[in-house]
Amino acid sequence: RSLGLLATGAQRLPPAQELPQYTSEEVVRRTGEDPAFRGVLSEAERLLGHTLSGADTRTLFGIYDFLGLPVDVMMLLMHHCAEECRLKYGPGRVPTVRQIEKEAYVWANREIMSLEQAEEYIRSSRRRREDMGRIKESLGIRGRELTATEQKYISSWLDMGFGEECISIAYDRTVTNTGALKWNYMNKILLSWHEKGIHNAAQLEEKEGRRKTAPTRTNTPDKPIDMEALRAIVEKM
């Protein structure tokens, strides 16, 4: 302000992860002027299976207006959220507009602003979900979803470059040494391998094989044993 670069009374930007507070009148007026956004609202109602509330409409408008996601990207975003919800909770379940808004921030922060970027992100998300499912199975976790902390651990291991086989070996060693699945203990094993550049079973076997076959010092005496002296000691005993 003292340098004259910031005008006094300037409008404060909304905090992160929070859309501006649009009025209903503003949203209705601008929706009437924008047929593309009206298409978004129509598709959202069809996808969610109910009439949108005023709050829902304002949230979707915020994603469109404030986050700047193009209409075709928003359409793909909503369908992606619906598919994720169906896979997680079963057929017939649909996401809330709040869940769509949360995912929209992820896309905006990743600067996903085109159909090509959105499709690549969805493919990547699908591969990650499949990898997480296989690792969850190999860790013996069945009948429940992974917790948020468990997901973060597994995602970090995948980001480091570990595959299912290497993670299974770390799991086996964790259970053998501790008697249970200790996430922090297992994480330390994988971090130590990562620091050594070990990311698959072949590299691990090679590294440990070299350690096992390292030359060891023998206790072979430098001069022959004096058997006569040894017999004399034994007879004396």
PDB file of N, CA and C in Angstrom, residues 173-221:
ATOM      1  N   ARG A 173       8.704 -59.524   5.281  1.00  0.00           N
ATOM      2  CA  ARG A 173       9.737 -59.264   6.288  1.00  0.00           C
ATOM      3  C   ARG A 173       9.175 -58.509   7.489  1.00  0.00           C
ATOM      4  N   THR A 174       8.221 -57.625   7.210  1.00  0.00           N
ATOM      5  CA  THR A 174       7.591 -56.879   8.308  1.00  0.00           C
ATOM      6  C   THR A 174       6.843 -57.823   9.236  1.00  0.00           C
ATOM      7  N   VAL A 175       6.028 -58.703   8.673  1.00  0.00           N
ATOM      8  CA  VAL A 175       5.246 -59.637   9.489  1.00  0.00           C
ATOM      9  C   VAL A 175       6.165 -60.637  10.197  1.00  0.00           C
ATOM     10  N   THR A 176       7.210 -61.092   9.511  1.00  0.00           N
ATOM     11  CA  THR A 176       8.152 -62.036  10.117  1.00  0.00           C
ATOM     12  C   THR A 176       8.859 -61.417  11.316  1.00  0.00           C
ATOM     13  N   ASN A 177       9.232 -60.146  11.203  1.00  0.00           N
ATOM     14  CA  ASN A 177      10.002 -59.495  12.264  1.00  0.00           C
ATOM     15  C   ASN A 177       9.153 -58.907  13.372  1.00  0.00           C
ATOM     16  N   THR A 178       7.903 -58.524  13.062  1.00  0.00           N
ATOM     17  CA  THR A 178       7.068 -57.848  14.064  1.00  0.00           C
ATOM     18  C   THR A 178       5.820 -58.634  14.444  1.00  0.00           C
ATOM     19  N   GLY A 179       5.453 -59.629  13.624  1.00  0.00           N
ATOM     20  CA  GLY A 179       4.260 -60.415  13.920  1.00  0.00           C
ATOM     21  C   GLY A 179       2.974 -59.802  13.411  1.00  0.00           C
ATOM     22  N   ALA A 180       3.052 -58.664  12.718  1.00  0.00           N
ATOM     23  CA  ALA A 180       1.835 -58.000  12.211  1.00  0.00           C
ATOM     24  C   ALA A 180       2.229 -57.024  11.114  1.00  0.00           C
ATOM     25  N   LEU A 181       1.216 -56.486  10.437  1.00  0.00           N
ATOM     26  CA  LEU A 181       1.459 -55.467   9.418  1.00  0.00           C
ATOM     27  C   LEU A 181       1.637 -54.124  10.125  1.00  0.00           C
ATOM     28  N   LYS A 182       2.886 -53.724  10.257  1.00  0.00           N
ATOM     29  CA  LYS A 182       3.224 -52.431  10.863  1.00  0.00           C
ATOM     30  C   LYS A 182       3.605 -51.477   9.727  1.00  0.00           C
ATOM     31  N   TRP A 183       2.729 -50.543   9.427  1.00  0.00           N
ATOM     32  CA  TRP A 183       2.919 -49.687   8.256  1.00  0.00           C
ATOM     33  C   TRP A 183       4.196 -48.867   8.348  1.00  0.00           C
ATOM     34  N   ASN A 184       4.491 -48.315   9.517  1.00  0.00           N
ATOM     35  CA  ASN A 184       5.682 -47.484   9.660  1.00  0.00           C
ATOM     36  C   ASN A 184       6.948 -48.312   9.502  1.00  0.00           C
ATOM     37  N   TYR A 185       6.945 -49.525  10.054  1.00  0.00           N
ATOM     38  CA  TYR A 185       8.096 -50.430   9.940  1.00  0.00           C
ATOM     39  C   TYR A 185       8.318 -50.806   8.482  1.00  0.00           C
ATOM     40  N   MET A 186       7.247 -51.168   7.802  1.00  0.00           N
ATOM     41  CA  MET A 186       7.335 -51.548   6.394  1.00  0.00           C
ATOM     42  C   MET A 186       7.786 -50.366   5.544  1.00  0.00           C
ATOM     43  N   ASN A 187       7.316 -49.180   5.888  1.00  0.00           N
ATOM     44  CA  ASN A 187       7.719 -47.990   5.156  1.00  0.00           C
ATOM     45  C   ASN A 187       9.218 -47.748   5.276  1.00  0.00           C
ATOM     46  N   LYS A 188       9.784 -48.011   6.462  1.00  0.00           N
ATOM     47  CA  LYS A 188      11.223 -47.828   6.658  1.00  0.00           C
ATOM     48  C   LYS A 188      12.026 -48.810   5.800  1.00  0.00           C
ATOM     49  N   ILE A 189      11.524 -50.039   5.670  1.00  0.00           N
ATOM     50  CA  ILE A 189      12.197 -51.028   4.815  1.00  0.00           C
ATOM     51  C   ILE A 189      12.252 -50.517   3.376  1.00  0.00           C
ATOM     52  N   LEU A 190      11.110 -50.080   2.876  1.00  0.00           N
ATOM     53  CA  LEU A 190      11.037 -49.631   1.487  1.00  0.00           C
ATOM     54  C   LEU A 190      11.824 -48.337   1.267  1.00  0.00           C
ATOM     55  N   LEU A 191      11.828 -47.451   2.252  1.00  0.00           N
ATOM     56  CA  LEU A 191      12.622 -46.230   2.134  1.00  0.00           C
ATOM     57  C   LEU A 191      14.108 -46.551   2.051  1.00  0.00           C
ATOM     58  N   SER A 192      14.552 -47.543   2.847  1.00  0.00           N
ATOM     59  CA  SER A 192      15.974 -47.917   2.817  1.00  0.00           C
ATOM     60  C   SER A 192      16.339 -48.512   1.459  1.00  0.00           C
ATOM     61  N   TRP A 193      15.435 -49.304   0.886  1.00  0.00           N
ATOM     62  CA  TRP A 193      15.691 -49.851  -0.455  1.00  0.00           C
ATOM     63  C   TRP A 193      15.718 -48.744  -1.496  1.00  0.00           C
ATOM     64  N   HIS A 194      14.792 -47.800  -1.352  1.00  0.00           N
ATOM     65  CA  HIS A 194      14.723 -46.691  -2.307  1.00  0.00           C
ATOM     66  C   HIS A 194      16.026 -45.885  -2.294  1.00  0.00           C
ATOM     67  N   GLU A 195      16.569 -45.656  -1.104  1.00  0.00           N
ATOM     68  CA  GLU A 195      17.815 -44.900  -0.988  1.00  0.00           C
ATOM     69  C   GLU A 195      18.983 -45.642  -1.636  1.00  0.00           C
ATOM     70  N   LYS A 196      18.899 -46.991  -1.661  1.00  0.00           N
ATOM     71  CA  LYS A 196      19.957 -47.807  -2.272  1.00  0.00           C
ATOM     72  C   LYS A 196      19.710 -48.064  -3.758  1.00  0.00           C
ATOM     73  N   GLY A 197      18.612 -47.508  -4.295  1.00  0.00           N
ATOM     74  CA  GLY A 197      18.308 -47.707  -5.702  1.00  0.00           C
ATOM     75  C   GLY A 197      17.714 -49.067  -6.008  1.00  0.00           C
ATOM     76  N   ILE A 198      17.129 -49.721  -4.995  1.00  0.00           N
ATOM     77  CA  ILE A 198      16.512 -51.036  -5.174  1.00  0.00           C
ATOM     78  C   ILE A 198      15.008 -50.850  -5.307  1.00  0.00           C
ATOM     79  N   HIS A 199      14.452 -51.279  -6.455  1.00  0.00           N
ATOM     80  CA  HIS A 199      13.017 -51.082  -6.685  1.00  0.00           C
ATOM     81  C   HIS A 199      12.315 -52.318  -7.229  1.00  0.00           C
ATOM     82  N   ASN A 200      13.035 -53.427  -7.395  1.00  0.00           N
ATOM     83  CA  ASN A 200      12.386 -54.658  -7.833  1.00  0.00           C
ATOM     84  C   ASN A 200      13.087 -55.857  -7.212  1.00  0.00           C
ATOM     85  N   ALA A 201      12.473 -57.016  -7.338  1.00  0.00           N
ATOM     86  CA  ALA A 201      12.980 -58.215  -6.679  1.00  0.00           C
ATOM     87  C   ALA A 201      14.345 -58.622  -7.209  1.00  0.00           C
ATOM     88  N   ALA A 202      14.577 -58.438  -8.515  1.00  0.00           N
ATOM     89  CA  ALA A 202      15.863 -58.815  -9.101  1.00  0.00           C
ATOM     90  C   ALA A 202      16.996 -57.977  -8.511  1.00  0.00           C
ATOM     91  N   GLN A 203      16.776 -56.677  -8.380  1.00  0.00           N
ATOM     92  CA  GLN A 203      17.790 -55.805  -7.792  1.00  0.00           C
ATOM     93  C   GLN A 203      18.046 -56.168  -6.337  1.00  0.00           C
ATOM     94  N   LEU A 204      16.982 -56.502  -5.612  1.00  0.00           N
ATOM     95  CA  LEU A 204      17.114 -56.881  -4.216  1.00  0.00           C
ATOM     96  C   LEU A 204      17.912 -58.176  -4.078  1.00  0.00           C
ATOM     97  N   GLU A 205      17.602 -59.161  -4.917  1.00  0.00           N
ATOM     98  CA  GLU A 205      18.307 -60.434  -4.871  1.00  0.00           C
ATOM     99  C   GLU A 205      19.785 -60.257  -5.213  1.00  0.00           C
ATOM    100  N   GLU A 206      20.060 -59.421  -6.207  1.00  0.00           N
ATOM    101  CA  GLU A 206      21.449 -59.172  -6.598  1.00  0.00           C
ATOM    102  C   GLU A 206      22.224 -58.501  -5.469  1.00  0.00           C
ATOM    103  N   LYS A 207      21.592 -57.511  -4.829  1.00  0.00           N
ATOM    104  CA  LYS A 207      22.248 -56.781  -3.748  1.00  0.00           C
ATOM    105  C   LYS A 207      22.525 -57.690  -2.564  1.00  0.00           C
ATOM    106  N   GLU A 208      21.548 -58.482  -2.174  1.00  0.00           N
ATOM    107  CA  GLU A 208      21.722 -59.360  -1.024  1.00  0.00           C
ATOM    108  C   GLU A 208      22.612 -60.544  -1.363  1.00  0.00           C
ATOM    109  N   GLY A 209      22.602 -60.971  -2.626  1.00  0.00           N
ATOM    110  CA  GLY A 209      23.481 -62.058  -3.044  1.00  0.00           C
ATOM    111  C   GLY A 209      24.933 -61.666  -2.938  1.00  0.00           C
ATOM    112  N   ARG A 210      25.273 -60.437  -3.342  1.00  0.00           N
ATOM    113  CA  ARG A 210      26.649 -59.961  -3.236  1.00  0.00           C
ATOM    114  C   ARG A 210      27.088 -59.887  -1.786  1.00  0.00           C
ATOM    115  N   ARG A 211      26.156 -59.505  -0.915  1.00  0.00           N
ATOM    116  CA  ARG A 211      26.503 -59.391   0.503  1.00  0.00           C
ATOM    117  C   ARG A 211      26.784 -60.748   1.116  1.00  0.00           C
ATOM    118  N   LYS A 212      25.993 -61.778   0.709  1.00  0.00           N
ATOM    119  CA  LYS A 212      26.172 -63.119   1.260  1.00  0.00           C
ATOM    120  C   LYS A 212      27.457 -63.773   0.768  1.00  0.00           C
ATOM    121  N   THR A 213      27.855 -63.462  -0.478  1.00  0.00           N
ATOM    122  CA  THR A 213      29.031 -64.109  -1.062  1.00  0.00           C
ATOM    123  C   THR A 213      30.289 -63.285  -0.880  1.00  0.00           C
ATOM    124  N   ALA A 214      30.243 -62.253  -0.071  1.00  0.00           N
ATOM    125  CA  ALA A 214      31.430 -61.440   0.170  1.00  0.00           C
ATOM    126  C   ALA A 214      32.496 -62.282   0.851  1.00  0.00           C
ATOM    127  N   PRO A 215      33.778 -62.120   0.512  1.00  0.00           N
ATOM    128  CA  PRO A 215      34.837 -62.935   1.108  1.00  0.00           C
ATOM    129  C   PRO A 215      34.904 -62.719   2.613  1.00  0.00           C
ATOM    130  N   THR A 216      35.091 -63.808   3.335  1.00  0.00           N
ATOM    131  CA  THR A 216      35.192 -63.760   4.798  1.00  0.00           C
ATOM    132  C   THR A 216      36.563 -64.240   5.220  1.00  0.00           C
ATOM    133  N   ARG A 217      37.027 -63.764   6.338  1.00  0.00           N
ATOM    134  CA  ARG A 217      38.337 -64.121   6.855  1.00  0.00           C
ATOM    135  C   ARG A 217      38.261 -65.472   7.545  1.00  0.00           C
ATOM    136  N   THR A 218      39.164 -66.363   7.199  1.00  0.00           N
ATOM    137  CA  THR A 218      39.182 -67.692   7.825  1.00  0.00           C
ATOM    138  C   THR A 218      40.115 -67.674   9.025  1.00  0.00           C
ATOM    139  N   ASN A 219      39.944 -68.683   9.906  1.00  0.00           N
ATOM    140  CA  ASN A 219      40.774 -68.803  11.108  1.00  0.00           C
ATOM    141  C   ASN A 219      41.868 -69.839  10.951  1.00  0.00           C
ATOM    142  N   THR A 220      42.276 -70.104   9.692  1.00  0.00           N
ATOM    143  CA  THR A 220      43.333 -71.083   9.450  1.00  0.00           C
ATOM    144  C   THR A 220      44.640 -70.588  10.052  1.00  0.00           C
ATOM    145  N   PRO A 221      45.265 -71.400  10.924  1.00  0.00           N
ATOM    146  CA  PRO A 221      46.511 -70.958  11.566  1.00  0.00           C
ATOM    147  C   PRO A 221      47.625 -70.797  10.547  1.00  0.00           C
TER     148      PRO A 221
END
